[in-house]
Amino acid sequence: MIDTIIFDFGDVFINLDKEGSINALKKLGLSQWNEDLNQLNLQFEKGQISEEDFLQGIQKHVPNASIDEISAAWNAVLLDFPLRRLEFLQKLTKKYRLFLLSNTDAIHIETFERESGVSFYSDFYQCFEKVYYSFEMGMRKPDAEIFNYLLNKYDLAPNHTLFVDDKKENTDAALSLGIQVWNLQVGQEDVVDLFKKKEFEL
């Protein structure tokens, strides 16, 4: 029987345009996303570099763009957060221990909070026993350490814990630790359809 649910954030609750940032940066002159930029992003998602260092790192690849333009382009990934998902989450709080576990960065979270407003994001955060963002933890999915951290800190039984994420590499990592998983298929499934998933004892 599931008693705990760990949710991803992007494309589970907030909709994303996964190519949005890269496309916006290309409009600013980026030739292509490369390994240097990928490593820069990984460092930023782990909180290993500052927002300033991250944006300046991107600027080396788009030298004619301003820092403000680059920041706006970086936020192009963020879309809407349907109210029905928040309302669904609020119902879950009555029965389950809930956690949020997201690979993200300071720019995206600051933008989400500013654009959604205090009332909305406060209602969202209050649904969870704890909200975990990779840039605050110094860890990111799919590394086993981030899952083990939650399991150990909150004394969670893997077989009674469900992890919901849209990236298979993340759900595969959780599954290897004995956690039950739902690899949500974006565009075909919605988190509000959780109770239609008959493979889980909810």
PDB file of C-alpha atoms in Angstrom:
ATOM      1  CA  MET A   1       0.000   0.000   0.000  1.00  0.00           C
ATOM      2  CA  ILE A   2       1.383   3.404  -0.978  1.00  0.00           C
ATOM      3  CA  ASP A   3       1.656   5.853   1.925  1.00  0.00           C
ATOM      4  CA  THR A   4       4.163   8.338   0.463  1.00  0.00           C
ATOM      5  CA  ILE A   5       4.371  10.046  -2.938  1.00  0.00           C
ATOM      6  CA  ILE A   6       7.428  11.910  -4.228  1.00  0.00           C
ATOM      7  CA  PHE A   7       6.636  14.181  -7.169  1.00  0.00           C
ATOM      8  CA  ASP A   8       8.768  15.820  -9.812  1.00  0.00           C
ATOM      9  CA  PHE A   9       7.781  19.426 -10.605  1.00  0.00           C
ATOM     10  CA  GLY A  10       8.362  20.203 -14.290  1.00  0.00           C
ATOM     11  CA  ASP A  11       5.862  18.632 -16.708  1.00  0.00           C
ATOM     12  CA  VAL A  12       4.170  16.974 -13.741  1.00  0.00           C
ATOM     13  CA  PHE A  13       2.680  20.128 -12.200  1.00  0.00           C
ATOM     14  CA  ILE A  14       4.031  23.067 -14.208  1.00  0.00           C
ATOM     15  CA  ASN A  15       3.989  22.643 -17.985  1.00  0.00           C
ATOM     16  CA  LEU A  16       7.288  23.062 -19.790  1.00  0.00           C
ATOM     17  CA  ASP A  17       8.452  23.831 -23.301  1.00  0.00           C
ATOM     18  CA  LYS A  18      11.583  21.712 -23.067  1.00  0.00           C
ATOM     19  CA  GLU A  19      13.093  23.265 -26.199  1.00  0.00           C
ATOM     20  CA  GLY A  20      11.969  26.768 -25.248  1.00  0.00           C
ATOM     21  CA  SER A  21      15.202  27.965 -23.654  1.00  0.00           C
ATOM     22  CA  ILE A  22      17.472  26.620 -26.380  1.00  0.00           C
ATOM     23  CA  ASN A  23      15.252  28.042 -29.132  1.00  0.00           C
ATOM     24  CA  ALA A  24      15.187  31.435 -27.410  1.00  0.00           C
ATOM     25  CA  LEU A  25      18.977  31.390 -27.013  1.00  0.00           C
ATOM     26  CA  LYS A  26      19.369  30.509 -30.693  1.00  0.00           C
ATOM     27  CA  LYS A  27      17.390  33.643 -31.525  1.00  0.00           C
ATOM     28  CA  LEU A  28      20.020  35.524 -29.525  1.00  0.00           C
ATOM     29  CA  GLY A  29      22.799  33.999 -31.622  1.00  0.00           C
ATOM     30  CA  LEU A  30      23.571  30.617 -30.045  1.00  0.00           C
ATOM     31  CA  SER A  31      24.799  28.235 -32.742  1.00  0.00           C
ATOM     32  CA  GLN A  32      23.995  25.071 -30.816  1.00  0.00           C
ATOM     33  CA  TRP A  33      23.657  23.686 -27.305  1.00  0.00           C
ATOM     34  CA  ASN A  34      26.947  21.961 -26.508  1.00  0.00           C
ATOM     35  CA  GLU A  35      28.648  19.963 -23.766  1.00  0.00           C
ATOM     36  CA  ASP A  36      30.174  23.091 -22.226  1.00  0.00           C
ATOM     37  CA  LEU A  37      26.691  24.554 -21.747  1.00  0.00           C
ATOM     38  CA  ASN A  38      25.356  21.216 -20.554  1.00  0.00           C
ATOM     39  CA  GLN A  39      27.996  21.045 -17.810  1.00  0.00           C
ATOM     40  CA  LEU A  40      27.275  24.669 -16.897  1.00  0.00           C
ATOM     41  CA  ASN A  41      23.604  23.782 -16.482  1.00  0.00           C
ATOM     42  CA  LEU A  42      24.396  20.720 -14.346  1.00  0.00           C
ATOM     43  CA  GLN A  43      26.585  22.840 -12.068  1.00  0.00           C
ATOM     44  CA  PHE A  44      23.848  25.463 -11.752  1.00  0.00           C
ATOM     45  CA  GLU A  45      21.218  22.820 -10.978  1.00  0.00           C
ATOM     46  CA  LYS A  46      23.444  21.540  -8.175  1.00  0.00           C
ATOM     47  CA  GLY A  47      23.985  25.034  -6.799  1.00  0.00           C
ATOM     48  CA  GLN A  48      27.715  24.811  -7.480  1.00  0.00           C
ATOM     49  CA  ILE A  49      27.858  28.136  -9.327  1.00  0.00           C
ATOM     50  CA  SER A  50      26.037  31.423  -8.835  1.00  0.00           C
ATOM     51  CA  GLU A  51      23.307  32.836 -11.041  1.00  0.00           C
ATOM     52  CA  GLU A  52      25.757  35.499 -12.215  1.00  0.00           C
ATOM     53  CA  ASP A  53      28.401  32.925 -13.163  1.00  0.00           C
ATOM     54  CA  PHE A  54      25.807  30.818 -14.965  1.00  0.00           C
ATOM     55  CA  LEU A  55      24.440  33.687 -17.046  1.00  0.00           C
ATOM     56  CA  GLN A  56      27.925  34.972 -17.839  1.00  0.00           C
ATOM     57  CA  GLY A  57      28.901  31.440 -18.842  1.00  0.00           C
ATOM     58  CA  ILE A  58      26.070  31.378 -21.370  1.00  0.00           C
ATOM     59  CA  GLN A  59      26.953  34.890 -22.524  1.00  0.00           C
ATOM     60  CA  LYS A  60      30.313  33.599 -23.767  1.00  0.00           C
ATOM     61  CA  HIS A  61      28.314  31.656 -26.370  1.00  0.00           C
ATOM     62  CA  VAL A  62      25.966  34.560 -27.203  1.00  0.00           C
ATOM     63  CA  PRO A  63      28.280  37.585 -26.811  1.00  0.00           C
ATOM     64  CA  ASN A  64      25.881  40.037 -28.438  1.00  0.00           C
ATOM     65  CA  ALA A  65      23.095  39.337 -25.936  1.00  0.00           C
ATOM     66  CA  SER A  66      22.635  41.124 -22.616  1.00  0.00           C
ATOM     67  CA  ILE A  67      22.391  39.281 -19.305  1.00  0.00           C
ATOM     68  CA  ASP A  68      18.709  40.284 -19.057  1.00  0.00           C
ATOM     69  CA  GLU A  69      18.020  38.869 -22.525  1.00  0.00           C
ATOM     70  CA  ILE A  70      19.774  35.623 -21.616  1.00  0.00           C
ATOM     71  CA  SER A  71      17.823  35.352 -18.359  1.00  0.00           C
ATOM     72  CA  ALA A  72      14.536  35.870 -20.218  1.00  0.00           C
ATOM     73  CA  ALA A  73      15.548  33.254 -22.789  1.00  0.00           C
ATOM     74  CA  TRP A  74      16.426  30.809 -20.015  1.00  0.00           C
ATOM     75  CA  ASN A  75      12.920  31.240 -18.589  1.00  0.00           C
ATOM     76  CA  ALA A  76      11.267  30.433 -21.935  1.00  0.00           C
ATOM     77  CA  VAL A  77      11.027  26.820 -20.765  1.00  0.00           C
ATOM     78  CA  LEU A  78       8.372  27.723 -18.170  1.00  0.00           C
ATOM     79  CA  LEU A  79       4.710  27.596 -19.185  1.00  0.00           C
ATOM     80  CA  ASP A  80       1.468  27.420 -17.182  1.00  0.00           C
ATOM     81  CA  PHE A  81       0.556  25.557 -13.995  1.00  0.00           C
ATOM     82  CA  PRO A  82      -3.060  24.317 -14.364  1.00  0.00           C
ATOM     83  CA  LEU A  83      -5.158  24.931 -11.258  1.00  0.00           C
ATOM     84  CA  ARG A  84      -6.685  21.439 -11.487  1.00  0.00           C
ATOM     85  CA  ARG A  85      -3.301  19.957 -10.573  1.00  0.00           C
ATOM     86  CA  LEU A  86      -3.022  22.049  -7.428  1.00  0.00           C
ATOM     87  CA  GLU A  87      -6.578  21.125  -6.432  1.00  0.00           C
ATOM     88  CA  PHE A  88      -5.793  17.442  -7.009  1.00  0.00           C
ATOM     89  CA  LEU A  89      -2.643  17.718  -4.918  1.00  0.00           C
ATOM     90  CA  GLN A  90      -4.542  19.354  -2.074  1.00  0.00           C
ATOM     91  CA  LYS A  91      -6.858  16.337  -1.932  1.00  0.00           C
ATOM     92  CA  LEU A  92      -3.877  13.976  -1.699  1.00  0.00           C
ATOM     93  CA  THR A  93      -2.582  15.691   1.441  1.00  0.00           C
ATOM     94  CA  LYS A  94      -5.364  14.095   3.475  1.00  0.00           C
ATOM     95  CA  LYS A  95      -4.091  10.565   2.819  1.00  0.00           C
ATOM     96  CA  TYR A  96      -0.391  10.620   1.864  1.00  0.00           C
ATOM     97  CA  ARG A  97       2.965  11.991   2.907  1.00  0.00           C
ATOM     98  CA  LEU A  98       3.971  14.182  -0.031  1.00  0.00           C
ATOM     99  CA  PHE A  99       7.372  15.437  -1.164  1.00  0.00           C
ATOM    100  CA  LEU A 100       8.523  17.512  -4.137  1.00  0.00           C
ATOM    101  CA  LEU A 101      11.869  16.566  -5.696  1.00  0.00           C
ATOM    102  CA  SER A 102      12.958  18.616  -8.685  1.00  0.00           C
ATOM    103  CA  ASN A 103      16.078  19.162 -10.760  1.00  0.00           C
ATOM    104  CA  THR A 104      15.908  22.916 -11.164  1.00  0.00           C
ATOM    105  CA  ASP A 105      17.777  26.155 -10.596  1.00  0.00           C
ATOM    106  CA  ALA A 106      17.449  29.428  -8.741  1.00  0.00           C
ATOM    107  CA  ILE A 107      16.375  31.409 -11.824  1.00  0.00           C
ATOM    108  CA  HIS A 108      13.483  29.113 -12.687  1.00  0.00           C
ATOM    109  CA  ILE A 109      12.168  28.878  -9.133  1.00  0.00           C
ATOM    110  CA  GLU A 110      12.418  32.623  -8.570  1.00  0.00           C
ATOM    111  CA  THR A 111      10.498  33.154 -11.818  1.00  0.00           C
ATOM    112  CA  PHE A 112       7.857  30.541 -10.959  1.00  0.00           C
ATOM    113  CA  GLU A 113       7.261  32.136  -7.562  1.00  0.00           C
ATOM    114  CA  ARG A 114       7.138  35.669  -8.950  1.00  0.00           C
ATOM    115  CA  GLU A 115       4.792  34.848 -11.820  1.00  0.00           C
ATOM    116  CA  SER A 116       2.464  32.521  -9.908  1.00  0.00           C
ATOM    117  CA  GLY A 117       2.183  34.845  -6.915  1.00  0.00           C
ATOM    118  CA  VAL A 118       2.568  34.275  -3.181  1.00  0.00           C
ATOM    119  CA  SER A 119      -0.930  32.885  -2.656  1.00  0.00           C
ATOM    120  CA  PHE A 120      -0.595  30.225  -5.363  1.00  0.00           C
ATOM    121  CA  TYR A 121       2.921  29.025  -4.642  1.00  0.00           C
ATOM    122  CA  SER A 122       2.275  29.049  -0.886  1.00  0.00           C
ATOM    123  CA  ASP A 123      -0.786  26.834  -1.385  1.00  0.00           C
ATOM    124  CA  PHE A 124       1.350  24.569  -3.571  1.00  0.00           C
ATOM    125  CA  TYR A 125       4.270  24.303  -1.150  1.00  0.00           C
ATOM    126  CA  GLN A 126       1.966  23.713   1.826  1.00  0.00           C
ATOM    127  CA  CYS A 127       0.839  20.450   0.238  1.00  0.00           C
ATOM    128  CA  PHE A 128       4.261  18.939   0.855  1.00  0.00           C
ATOM    129  CA  GLU A 129       5.989  17.750   3.973  1.00  0.00           C
ATOM    130  CA  LYS A 130       9.117  19.155   2.339  1.00  0.00           C
ATOM    131  CA  VAL A 131      10.034  20.733  -0.995  1.00  0.00           C
ATOM    132  CA  TYR A 132      13.423  19.714  -2.367  1.00  0.00           C
ATOM    133  CA  TYR A 133      15.136  21.552  -5.210  1.00  0.00           C
ATOM    134  CA  SER A 134      18.407  20.204  -6.592  1.00  0.00           C
ATOM    135  CA  PHE A 135      20.180  23.576  -6.460  1.00  0.00           C
ATOM    136  CA  GLU A 136      19.525  23.774  -2.710  1.00  0.00           C
ATOM    137  CA  MET A 137      20.520  20.153  -2.058  1.00  0.00           C
ATOM    138  CA  GLY A 138      23.721  19.966  -4.091  1.00  0.00           C
ATOM    139  CA  MET A 139      22.369  16.744  -5.599  1.00  0.00           C
ATOM    140  CA  ARG A 140      20.239  15.915  -8.604  1.00  0.00           C
ATOM    141  CA  LYS A 141      18.285  13.061 -10.128  1.00  0.00           C
ATOM    142  CA  PRO A 142      18.989  10.380 -11.303  1.00  0.00           C
ATOM    143  CA  ASP A 143      21.854   9.997  -8.790  1.00  0.00           C
ATOM    144  CA  ALA A 144      20.982   7.394  -6.157  1.00  0.00           C
ATOM    145  CA  GLU A 145      22.172   9.667  -3.338  1.00  0.00           C
ATOM    146  CA  ILE A 146      19.238  12.048  -3.749  1.00  0.00           C
ATOM    147  CA  PHE A 147      16.667   9.258  -3.397  1.00  0.00           C
ATOM    148  CA  ASN A 148      18.533   7.629  -0.523  1.00  0.00           C
ATOM    149  CA  TYR A 149      18.645  10.991   1.235  1.00  0.00           C
ATOM    150  CA  LEU A 150      14.841  11.180   1.321  1.00  0.00           C
ATOM    151  CA  LEU A 151      14.386   7.499   2.176  1.00  0.00           C
ATOM    152  CA  ASN A 152      16.792   7.730   5.109  1.00  0.00           C
ATOM    153  CA  LYS A 153      15.866  11.180   6.423  1.00  0.00           C
ATOM    154  CA  TYR A 154      12.141  10.433   6.528  1.00  0.00           C
ATOM    155  CA  ASP A 155      12.378   6.698   7.216  1.00  0.00           C
ATOM    156  CA  LEU A 156      10.435   5.895   4.052  1.00  0.00           C
ATOM    157  CA  ALA A 157       9.821   2.297   2.999  1.00  0.00           C
ATOM    158  CA  PRO A 158      10.684   2.099  -0.726  1.00  0.00           C
ATOM    159  CA  ASN A 159       7.928  -0.421  -1.489  1.00  0.00           C
ATOM    160  CA  HIS A 160       5.350   1.907   0.104  1.00  0.00           C
ATOM    161  CA  THR A 161       6.695   4.966  -1.729  1.00  0.00           C
ATOM    162  CA  LEU A 162       5.638   6.110  -5.205  1.00  0.00           C
ATOM    163  CA  PHE A 163       7.861   8.372  -7.311  1.00  0.00           C
ATOM    164  CA  VAL A 164       6.264  10.302 -10.195  1.00  0.00           C
ATOM    165  CA  ASP A 165       8.539  11.789 -12.875  1.00  0.00           C
ATOM    166  CA  ASP A 166       8.375  12.330 -16.632  1.00  0.00           C
ATOM    167  CA  LYS A 167      12.006  11.310 -17.266  1.00  0.00           C
ATOM    168  CA  LYS A 168      12.619   7.585 -17.553  1.00  0.00           C
ATOM    169  CA  GLU A 169      16.226   7.844 -16.387  1.00  0.00           C
ATOM    170  CA  ASN A 170      14.902   9.234 -13.096  1.00  0.00           C
ATOM    171  CA  THR A 171      12.163   6.660 -12.583  1.00  0.00           C
ATOM    172  CA  ASP A 172      14.587   3.863 -13.538  1.00  0.00           C
ATOM    173  CA  ALA A 173      16.993   5.068 -10.845  1.00  0.00           C
ATOM    174  CA  ALA A 174      14.229   5.112  -8.226  1.00  0.00           C
ATOM    175  CA  LEU A 175      12.975   1.703  -9.342  1.00  0.00           C
ATOM    176  CA  SER A 176      16.450   0.228  -8.864  1.00  0.00           C
ATOM    177  CA  LEU A 177      16.191   1.242  -5.192  1.00  0.00           C
ATOM    178  CA  GLY A 178      12.883  -0.573  -4.764  1.00  0.00           C
ATOM    179  CA  ILE A 179      10.699   2.531  -5.037  1.00  0.00           C
ATOM    180  CA  GLN A 180       7.456   2.183  -6.985  1.00  0.00           C
ATOM    181  CA  VAL A 181       7.393   4.512  -9.987  1.00  0.00           C
ATOM    182  CA  TRP A 182       5.133   6.181 -12.513  1.00  0.00           C
ATOM    183  CA  ASN A 183       7.021   7.413 -15.566  1.00  0.00           C
ATOM    184  CA  LEU A 184       4.396   9.952 -16.596  1.00  0.00           C
ATOM    185  CA  GLN A 185       4.061  10.328 -20.370  1.00  0.00           C
ATOM    186  CA  VAL A 186       3.792  14.050 -21.078  1.00  0.00           C
ATOM    187  CA  GLY A 187       0.980  14.915 -23.469  1.00  0.00           C
ATOM    188  CA  GLN A 188      -0.655  11.519 -22.995  1.00  0.00           C
ATOM    189  CA  GLU A 189      -1.100  11.415 -19.219  1.00  0.00           C
ATOM    190  CA  ASP A 190      -1.788  13.944 -16.478  1.00  0.00           C
ATOM    191  CA  VAL A 191      -0.888  13.712 -12.810  1.00  0.00           C
ATOM    192  CA  VAL A 192      -4.579  14.150 -11.941  1.00  0.00           C
ATOM    193  CA  ASP A 193      -5.163  10.707 -13.505  1.00  0.00           C
ATOM    194  CA  LEU A 194      -3.103   9.020 -10.782  1.00  0.00           C
ATOM    195  CA  PHE A 195      -5.993   6.947  -9.459  1.00  0.00           C
ATOM    196  CA  LYS A 196      -6.616   5.504 -12.914  1.00  0.00           C
ATOM    197  CA  LYS A 197      -3.231   3.775 -12.640  1.00  0.00           C
ATOM    198  CA  LYS A 198      -4.336   0.325 -11.504  1.00  0.00           C
ATOM    199  CA  GLU A 199      -0.787  -0.987 -11.041  1.00  0.00           C
ATOM    200  CA  PHE A 200      -0.440   0.887  -7.743  1.00  0.00           C
ATOM    201  CA  GLU A 201      -2.166   0.082  -4.454  1.00  0.00           C
ATOM    202  CA  LEU A 202      -3.385   3.569  -3.680  1.00  0.00           C
TER     203      LEU A 202
END
